[in-house]
Every structure is written in structure tokens, then in C-alpha cells.
Short mmCIF file of C-alpha atoms in Angstrom, two decimals:
data_model
loop_
_atom_site.label_atom_id
_atom_site.label_comp_id
_atom_site.label_asym_id
_atom_site.label_seq_id
_atom_site.Cartn_x
_atom_site.Cartn_y
_atom_site.Cartn_z
CA UNK A 1 5.11 -10.98 -2.00
CA UNK A 2 3.79 -8.80 0.77
CA UNK A 3 3.46 -10.41 4.12
CA UNK A 4 0.33 -10.10 6.13
CA UNK A 5 0.12 -6.95 8.26
CA UNK A 6 1.47 -8.73 11.33
CA UNK A 7 4.82 -9.32 9.62
CA UNK A 8 6.34 -6.15 8.23
CA UNK A 9 9.31 -5.67 6.03
CA UNK A 10 12.37 -4.19 7.74
CA UNK A 11 12.45 -0.45 7.37
CA UNK A 12 15.33 1.18 5.56
CA UNK A 13 16.46 4.13 7.63
CA UNK A 14 20.12 3.86 6.69
CA UNK A 15 19.71 4.71 3.01
CA UNK A 16 21.43 7.81 1.76
CA UNK A 17 19.27 10.82 0.94
CA UNK A 18 17.53 10.28 -2.35
CA UNK A 19 18.89 12.04 -5.40
CA UNK A 20 17.59 11.47 -8.87
CA UNK A 21 19.24 12.20 -12.21
CA UNK A 22 17.66 12.81 -15.56
CA UNK A 23 17.68 10.13 -18.23
CA UNK A 24 15.94 9.29 -21.45
CA UNK A 25 13.44 6.49 -21.31
CA UNK A 26 11.57 4.16 -23.60
CA UNK A 27 8.10 5.26 -24.60
CA UNK A 28 5.45 4.62 -21.98
CA UNK A 29 1.87 4.93 -23.24
CA UNK A 30 0.71 6.97 -20.25
CA UNK A 31 3.56 9.49 -20.16
CA UNK A 32 2.08 11.89 -22.70
CA UNK A 33 1.13 14.23 -19.88
CA UNK A 34 4.74 15.43 -19.98
CA UNK A 35 4.45 16.70 -23.57
CA UNK A 36 5.26 20.35 -24.09
CA UNK A 37 4.27 22.66 -26.96
CA UNK A 38 6.83 22.78 -29.77
CA UNK A 39 8.96 25.92 -29.88
CA UNK A 40 9.87 27.12 -33.40
CA UNK A 41 13.55 26.57 -34.11
CA UNK A 42 14.08 24.51 -30.97
CA UNK A 43 14.47 20.75 -30.82
CA UNK A 44 11.51 19.21 -29.07
CA UNK A 45 12.47 17.32 -25.90
CA UNK A 46 11.27 13.77 -25.62
CA UNK A 47 7.91 13.66 -23.79
CA UNK A 48 8.74 10.27 -22.32
CA UNK A 49 10.71 10.58 -19.12
CA UNK A 50 11.86 7.89 -16.78
CA UNK A 51 12.91 10.36 -14.09
CA UNK A 52 11.79 13.52 -12.45
CA UNK A 53 15.23 15.05 -11.97
CA UNK A 54 16.65 17.20 -9.21
CA UNK A 55 19.78 17.89 -11.21
CA UNK A 56 22.49 16.69 -8.83
CA UNK A 57 24.21 13.41 -8.16
CA UNK A 58 22.69 10.72 -6.00
CA UNK A 59 23.18 11.30 -2.29
CA UNK A 60 23.09 15.11 -2.47
CA UNK A 61 19.58 16.51 -2.28
CA UNK A 62 19.20 19.68 -4.34
CA UNK A 63 16.24 20.82 -2.28
CA UNK A 64 14.98 20.41 1.23
CA UNK A 65 11.41 21.61 0.64
CA UNK A 66 10.53 22.09 -3.02
CA UNK A 67 7.79 24.60 -3.84
CA UNK A 68 6.17 26.14 -6.91
CA UNK A 69 5.13 29.74 -6.59
CA UNK A 70 4.04 32.83 -8.44
CA UNK A 71 6.13 35.92 -7.80
CA UNK A 72 5.11 39.58 -7.67
CA UNK A 73 5.54 39.87 -11.45
CA UNK A 74 3.25 36.94 -12.22
CA UNK A 75 6.15 34.62 -13.09
CA UNK A 76 6.03 31.00 -11.92
CA UNK A 77 9.16 29.49 -10.39
CA UNK A 78 10.45 26.43 -8.59
CA UNK A 79 12.07 27.24 -5.28
CA UNK A 80 13.62 25.71 -2.19
CA UNK A 81 11.90 26.83 0.99
CA UNK A 82 14.85 25.45 2.94
CA UNK A 83 14.85 24.19 6.52
CA UNK A 84 11.54 25.71 7.61
CA UNK A 85 8.14 24.01 7.61
CA UNK A 86 5.52 25.84 5.56
CA UNK A 87 2.72 27.37 7.61
CA UNK A 88 0.01 29.91 6.90
CA UNK A 89 2.31 32.91 6.48
CA UNK A 90 4.43 32.27 3.40
CA UNK A 91 3.36 35.14 1.13
CA UNK A 92 6.04 37.79 0.87
CA UNK A 93 8.86 35.49 1.96
CA UNK A 94 11.98 35.29 -0.19
CA UNK A 95 13.19 31.89 -1.36
CA UNK A 96 16.01 30.57 -3.50
CA UNK A 97 14.87 30.14 -7.11
CA UNK A 98 15.69 26.87 -8.88
CA UNK A 99 15.95 26.97 -12.66
CA UNK A 100 14.61 24.33 -15.03
CA UNK A 101 11.79 22.00 -14.13
CA UNK A 102 11.22 18.76 -12.29
CA UNK A 103 10.90 16.92 -15.62
CA UNK A 104 14.02 18.34 -17.28
CA UNK A 105 16.22 18.90 -14.25
CA UNK A 106 16.46 21.56 -11.56
CA UNK A 107 19.55 23.62 -10.89
CA UNK A 108 20.52 26.05 -8.16
CA UNK A 109 20.72 29.74 -9.04
CA UNK A 110 21.99 32.84 -7.29
CA UNK A 111 18.56 34.45 -7.52
CA UNK A 112 15.76 34.84 -5.00
CA UNK A 113 12.07 35.50 -5.48
CA UNK A 114 9.24 36.64 -3.25
CA UNK A 115 6.21 34.39 -2.92
CA UNK A 116 2.99 36.04 -4.00
CA UNK A 117 1.00 32.83 -4.36
CA UNK A 118 1.88 29.25 -3.44
CA UNK A 119 0.95 26.70 -6.12
CA UNK A 120 0.60 22.93 -6.20
CA UNK A 121 4.10 21.47 -5.86
CA UNK A 122 3.35 19.40 -8.99
CA UNK A 123 1.79 21.06 -12.04
CA UNK A 124 0.42 17.69 -13.18
CA UNK A 125 0.45 13.99 -12.34
CA UNK A 126 -0.18 10.83 -14.39
CA UNK A 127 -2.39 9.46 -11.61
CA UNK A 128 -3.14 9.69 -7.91
CA UNK A 129 -3.06 6.26 -6.29
CA UNK A 130 -4.64 5.80 -2.88
CA UNK A 131 -4.47 3.24 -0.09
CA UNK A 132 -7.66 2.63 1.87
CA UNK A 133 -7.85 1.33 5.42
CA UNK A 134 -4.14 1.62 6.23
CA UNK A 135 -4.30 2.69 9.88
CA UNK A 136 -5.08 0.26 12.69
CA UNK A 137 -7.10 2.78 14.70
CA UNK A 138 -9.08 3.80 11.62
CA UNK A 139 -10.00 0.15 10.97
CA UNK A 140 -11.01 -0.21 14.61
CA UNK A 141 -13.23 2.91 14.63
CA UNK A 142 -15.08 1.62 11.57
CA UNK A 143 -15.17 -1.97 12.86
CA UNK A 144 -13.65 -3.01 9.55
CA UNK A 145 -11.55 -6.14 8.92
CA UNK A 146 -7.99 -5.67 7.70
CA UNK A 147 -7.56 -7.13 4.20
CA UNK A 148 -4.67 -9.39 3.20
CA UNK A 149 -3.30 -6.77 0.77
CA UNK A 150 -3.68 -2.98 0.69
CA UNK A 151 -7.00 -1.70 -0.59
CA UNK A 152 -6.21 0.40 -3.68
CA UNK A 153 -8.24 2.95 -5.61
CA UNK A 154 -7.25 5.82 -7.88
CA UNK A 155 -8.05 9.44 -8.63
CA UNK A 156 -7.59 10.97 -12.11
CA UNK A 157 -5.12 13.77 -12.88
CA UNK A 158 -8.01 16.27 -12.91
CA UNK A 159 -8.53 15.70 -9.16
CA UNK A 160 -5.16 17.33 -8.42
CA UNK A 161 -5.20 20.74 -6.73
CA UNK A 162 -2.91 22.68 -4.46
CA UNK A 163 -2.46 24.54 -1.18
CA UNK A 164 -4.92 27.33 -0.40
CA UNK A 165 -7.05 26.23 -3.36
CA UNK A 166 -10.81 26.38 -3.01
CA UNK A 167 -12.40 22.97 -3.52
CA UNK A 168 -15.56 23.45 -5.55
CA UNK A 169 -18.15 20.78 -4.74
CA UNK A 170 -20.94 19.68 -7.07
CA UNK A 171 -24.45 19.75 -5.52
CA UNK A 172 -24.73 15.95 -5.70
CA UNK A 173 -21.57 15.57 -3.56
CA UNK A 174 -22.47 17.95 -0.74
CA UNK A 175 -24.60 15.92 1.65
CA UNK A 176 -21.82 13.76 3.15
CA UNK A 177 -18.57 15.47 2.21
CA UNK A 178 -15.60 14.23 4.21
CA UNK A 179 -11.87 14.86 4.69
CA UNK A 180 -9.00 12.40 4.98
CA UNK A 181 -5.59 13.76 5.94
CA UNK A 182 -2.79 11.66 4.45
CA UNK A 183 0.98 11.53 4.08
CA UNK A 184 1.52 11.48 0.32
CA UNK A 185 4.46 9.99 -1.60
CA UNK A 186 5.69 11.59 -4.83
CA UNK A 187 7.38 9.06 -7.11
CA UNK A 188 10.53 10.44 -8.71
CA UNK A 189 11.71 7.55 -10.90
CA UNK A 190 9.64 5.27 -13.08
CA UNK A 191 9.92 1.66 -11.94
CA UNK A 192 8.37 -1.78 -11.93
CA UNK A 193 8.58 -4.68 -9.47
CA UNK A 194 10.25 -2.45 -6.88
CA UNK A 195 11.30 -4.19 -3.68
CA UNK A 196 10.18 -2.68 -0.39
CA UNK A 197 13.81 -2.45 0.73
CA UNK A 198 14.62 -0.26 -2.29
CA UNK A 199 11.71 2.19 -2.07
CA UNK A 200 13.90 5.21 -1.27
CA UNK A 201 15.53 4.96 -4.73
CA UNK A 202 12.19 5.78 -6.37
CA UNK A 203 10.84 8.55 -4.14
CA UNK A 204 11.27 12.21 -5.05
CA UNK A 205 9.84 13.31 -1.70
CA UNK A 206 6.76 13.61 0.48
CA UNK A 207 3.86 16.00 0.66
CA UNK A 208 0.54 16.43 2.46
CA UNK A 209 -2.69 15.22 0.84
CA UNK A 210 -6.41 15.37 1.49
CA UNK A 211 -8.43 12.45 0.12
CA UNK A 212 -11.66 14.43 -0.19
CA UNK A 213 -14.58 12.00 -0.25
CA UNK A 214 -18.28 12.21 -1.11
CA UNK A 215 -19.48 9.47 1.24
CA UNK A 216 -22.97 9.41 -0.27
CA UNK A 217 -21.38 7.84 -3.38
CA UNK A 218 -19.17 5.52 -1.33
CA UNK A 219 -21.42 4.19 1.43
CA UNK A 220 -23.49 1.97 1.35
CA UNK A 221 -22.21 -0.69 -1.02
CA UNK A 222 -25.63 -0.82 -2.69
CA UNK A 223 -24.78 2.60 -4.13
CA UNK A 224 -21.09 2.13 -4.90
CA UNK A 225 -20.79 -1.62 -5.35
CA UNK A 226 -18.14 -1.45 -2.65
CA UNK A 227 -15.91 0.70 -4.89
CA UNK A 228 -14.24 3.89 -3.61
CA UNK A 229 -12.97 5.56 -6.77
CA UNK A 230 -16.02 7.45 -8.03
CA UNK A 231 -16.76 9.05 -4.66
CA UNK A 232 -13.23 10.43 -4.44
CA UNK A 233 -12.42 11.40 -8.02
CA UNK A 234 -14.24 14.68 -8.62
CA UNK A 235 -12.28 17.71 -9.81
CA UNK A 236 -10.13 19.16 -7.04
CA UNK A 237 -10.65 16.20 -4.68
CA UNK A 238 -6.89 15.54 -4.39
CA UNK A 239 -5.24 18.69 -3.03
CA UNK A 240 -1.54 18.29 -2.20
CA UNK A 241 1.11 20.62 -0.80
CA UNK A 242 2.41 22.92 0.41
CA UNK A 243 5.78 21.50 -0.74
CA UNK A 244 7.61 18.31 -1.61
CA UNK A 245 9.82 17.52 1.37
CA UNK A 246 13.06 15.58 0.99
CA UNK A 247 14.01 12.55 3.02
CA UNK A 248 16.20 14.88 5.10
CA UNK A 249 13.29 17.22 5.84
CA UNK A 250 11.26 14.41 7.41
CA UNK A 251 14.31 13.26 9.38
CA UNK A 252 14.95 10.24 7.23
CA UNK A 253 11.95 8.01 8.00
CA UNK A 254 8.44 8.56 6.57
CA UNK A 255 7.16 5.76 8.81
CA UNK A 256 7.83 7.84 11.93
CA UNK A 257 6.20 11.24 11.43
CA UNK A 258 3.30 12.84 13.31
CA UNK A 259 0.38 14.66 11.76
CA UNK A 260 -3.08 16.05 12.44
CA UNK A 261 -6.20 17.34 10.67
CA UNK A 262 -8.31 20.33 11.75
CA UNK A 263 -11.70 21.50 10.50
CA UNK A 264 -12.31 25.18 11.26
CA UNK A 265 -9.57 24.96 13.89
CA UNK A 266 -11.04 21.89 15.63
CA UNK A 267 -8.65 18.95 15.72
CA UNK A 268 -10.29 15.87 14.21
CA UNK A 269 -7.38 13.54 13.43
CA UNK A 270 -4.01 13.04 15.14
CA UNK A 271 -1.64 10.14 14.62
CA UNK A 272 1.81 8.92 13.78
CA UNK A 273 2.60 7.04 10.59
CA UNK A 274 3.88 4.23 12.81
CA UNK A 275 0.19 3.27 13.11
CA UNK A 276 0.12 2.39 9.40
CA UNK A 277 -0.59 -1.24 8.61
CA UNK A 278 1.57 -1.19 5.45
CA UNK A 279 4.74 0.91 5.43
CA UNK A 280 5.83 3.23 2.62
CA UNK A 281 8.14 0.54 1.22
CA UNK A 282 5.45 -2.13 1.28
CA UNK A 283 2.98 0.18 -0.46
CA UNK A 284 5.42 0.93 -3.28
CA UNK A 285 6.24 -2.76 -3.68
CA UNK A 286 2.57 -3.65 -3.89
CA UNK A 287 1.67 -0.91 -6.38
CA UNK A 288 4.62 -1.70 -8.68
CA UNK A 289 4.07 -5.47 -8.76
CA UNK A 290 3.81 -6.27 -12.46
CA UNK A 291 2.86 -2.63 -13.03
CA UNK A 292 4.90 0.34 -14.24
CA UNK A 293 4.79 3.06 -11.61
CA UNK A 294 5.34 6.33 -13.47
CA UNK A 295 7.43 9.23 -12.28
CA UNK A 296 5.16 11.99 -11.01
CA UNK A 297 2.65 9.56 -9.51
CA UNK A 298 1.20 10.68 -6.18
CA UNK A 299 0.42 8.00 -3.61
CA UNK A 300 -1.90 8.87 -0.73
CA UNK A 301 -0.97 6.37 1.97
CA UNK A 302 -4.21 6.18 3.95
CA UNK A 303 -5.94 8.15 6.69
CA UNK A 304 -6.06 7.67 10.47
CA UNK A 305 -9.06 7.61 12.77
CA UNK A 306 -11.19 10.73 13.20
CA UNK A 307 -12.92 11.09 9.84
CA UNK A 308 -16.31 12.77 9.83
CA UNK A 309 -18.33 9.74 8.76
CA UNK A 310 -17.50 7.86 11.99
CA UNK A 311 -18.21 10.78 14.34
CA UNK A 312 -21.44 11.08 16.33
CA UNK A 313 -22.96 13.41 15.39
CA UNK A 314 -21.45 13.18 11.92
CA UNK A 315 -18.62 15.58 11.21
CA UNK A 316 -19.11 16.20 7.51
CA UNK A 317 -17.68 19.42 6.09
CA UNK A 318 -19.96 22.20 4.92
CA UNK A 319 -19.88 25.17 2.60
CA UNK A 320 -17.18 27.62 3.69
CA UNK A 321 -15.37 25.19 6.02
CA UNK A 322 -11.58 25.25 6.21
CA UNK A 323 -9.62 22.00 6.35
CA UNK A 324 -6.00 22.13 7.52
CA UNK A 325 -3.73 19.08 7.50
CA UNK A 326 -0.29 19.34 9.09
CA UNK A 327 2.50 16.78 8.65
CA UNK A 328 5.67 17.03 10.71
CA UNK A 329 8.64 18.14 8.63
CA UNK A 330 6.47 19.33 5.72
CA UNK A 331 3.95 21.90 6.94
CA UNK A 332 0.25 22.64 6.51
CA UNK A 333 -2.05 22.02 3.56
CA UNK A 334 -5.02 24.38 3.86
CA UNK A 335 -8.12 24.31 1.66
CA UNK A 336 -11.55 25.90 1.82
CA UNK A 337 -14.76 24.17 0.75
CA UNK A 338 -17.18 25.93 -1.59
CA UNK A 339 -20.53 24.41 -2.51
CA UNK A 340 -21.56 25.12 -6.09
#
């Protein structure tokens, strides 16, 4: 059972770098998103995976910063961006191509490709799970009490989008549109009842996320019933990227990274994940309690202080605004807002 926020679980910084291997798995009802079209004359792979595989043995990370990109010929590849954080200028850069896929296993090649367009580091997800009110300073700025357990809500797979994607916003969501920069976990191995001390065994890597929020559907409770999900679940409201960073890339401890959020170049949020109320391990333990946590799940771990709704005057984003979220060791997720 999770302790109250004042008593944290010990953090596991001595674990070896995560490495996942492919395996067959029993059928899980919600894993159909991994199904692929049948190819004539070719045996159809099982759509039910327990692992997202990196293709090497445990303890040896195949990638440092995993990306998906379109090359100059319109072909889509997986690649390893290596030891460099991803910034604005990635187009035209050459990267090592990885063959295969995250579902079936990735392998190193001797080929390189030039990035024409950076894509979402995951082509799909079974679900985006989100933690609300997970930063002390954020709770303080909103004068909100800290709950006994993490506040959880979800976004559907259709909310997923990627770096440099334009977020199209329905007219009914435009009046109080907000940003929330978040460190995001990508689950690499399906699990249940995972202990906080073992979290590293189930994590493929980390990325940057923006929990885009239509506050007019979230606040006040008379409108939302105190529920967060609807206000945050519109198409494109879960951009992630620009890569999936390994444990090595974030220097071994996701609970000790710095990040910030800018709107049109103005810094709005800046924090360290050491301000989180529940650590990465505690979050994974809580979400997997009695519940199967599927490989490919994205977990947005909460946002720090500095969101637009608590600014005076309000700092809501408008048509044409650019939101950039930078996480140390990963790089920048940049998206532009477009009102329909």
C-alpha cells in the first residue's frame, strides 16, 4: 500500500539500465491495438504482446534516445538519436536506423537516415494515464489539499499526438485552454501489482508530455462533477515526444530531472521532479494495483506550478500560440495551437 506523501518509498537508483526482451503473452482484452493487417503467405504475428522489445538482453540498452521519423523518401523508420538532446533543429540530421518495431523487437543496423519529419515516438498507445496534483508547489498555488492517494484520470488513444504537431481545438474548448508540462513514463512490459522498488523493470523510457486542458469543462465542479477526464481527452490533447529517453539518458533517476514550459518564448513553469509528491515508482505501484498495466501505456506524472489558470491575469493559450516543454536529458516538445 502506498504511504501518505510524507513517507516516500526508497528510490532505486542502483538498478541496471532497463532492457526488455520480446515474449509471447496471454490474450489481454485491450491489446487489440497491436493488431496488424494480414500479409498473404505470411504467418500472422500474435496481436497480444506482453513486452515492447528493444531486442537486446537486459542491462544493455539498445537505444539512448529512440525516435520515429520520416526520411527524405517518405519512409518511416525507428532511429537512435544518440547522446544528444533533441531541440528545434533536428531536420536534416543523420541518425542510426533501427530495424523492426517496438512491438516485435528492434535491432541495430549499419544504415543511417536523414530526418525529414519527426513523428510521435509511439505510433499508438492503449491508454494515456495521468496523475493530477502531484507537485507540492502546484497544490500550494491552487490552495488545494493533497489527497491520500494520487488523483488519476485518463485520456483515450485518440488524444495522442507528437512533436511539432498542430493541436486543433474545437470551438467549445477555446475559452480557457491551458497547458501542463509533464515528465511522461512509457511502460515497456505489461505487469500487475508492481512494487515501487521494481518500477525500472517495467519502464521502456521517458518522454515529454503536455496535458492539454480545456478548463471550462474542468472548473467549476458544477460543470464537470469534479472529474478531469472529459476536459483533457479531446483529439490531440496528449502530445508526447520528441523521443523516448533511456534510463541512461536521464542520468539514471527520473525523480531528479529539471524541466520548464514556455508559451511563445515566455517561461511559465520551471521545476525539478524532486518536487513530486509521488515518485515514479509509487505512481506505477498505484496504477498497477489489481490492474493490468499494458505495455505501451503512457503515464503523465503531473504538472508543476505555473499553469495558466492560476495566473493573474489568466495565462490561457490562444490561437497560433506555441507551447514548448523541455525536460533535461530528453529535449523539447513543441506544439502550435490552432483554433478550428
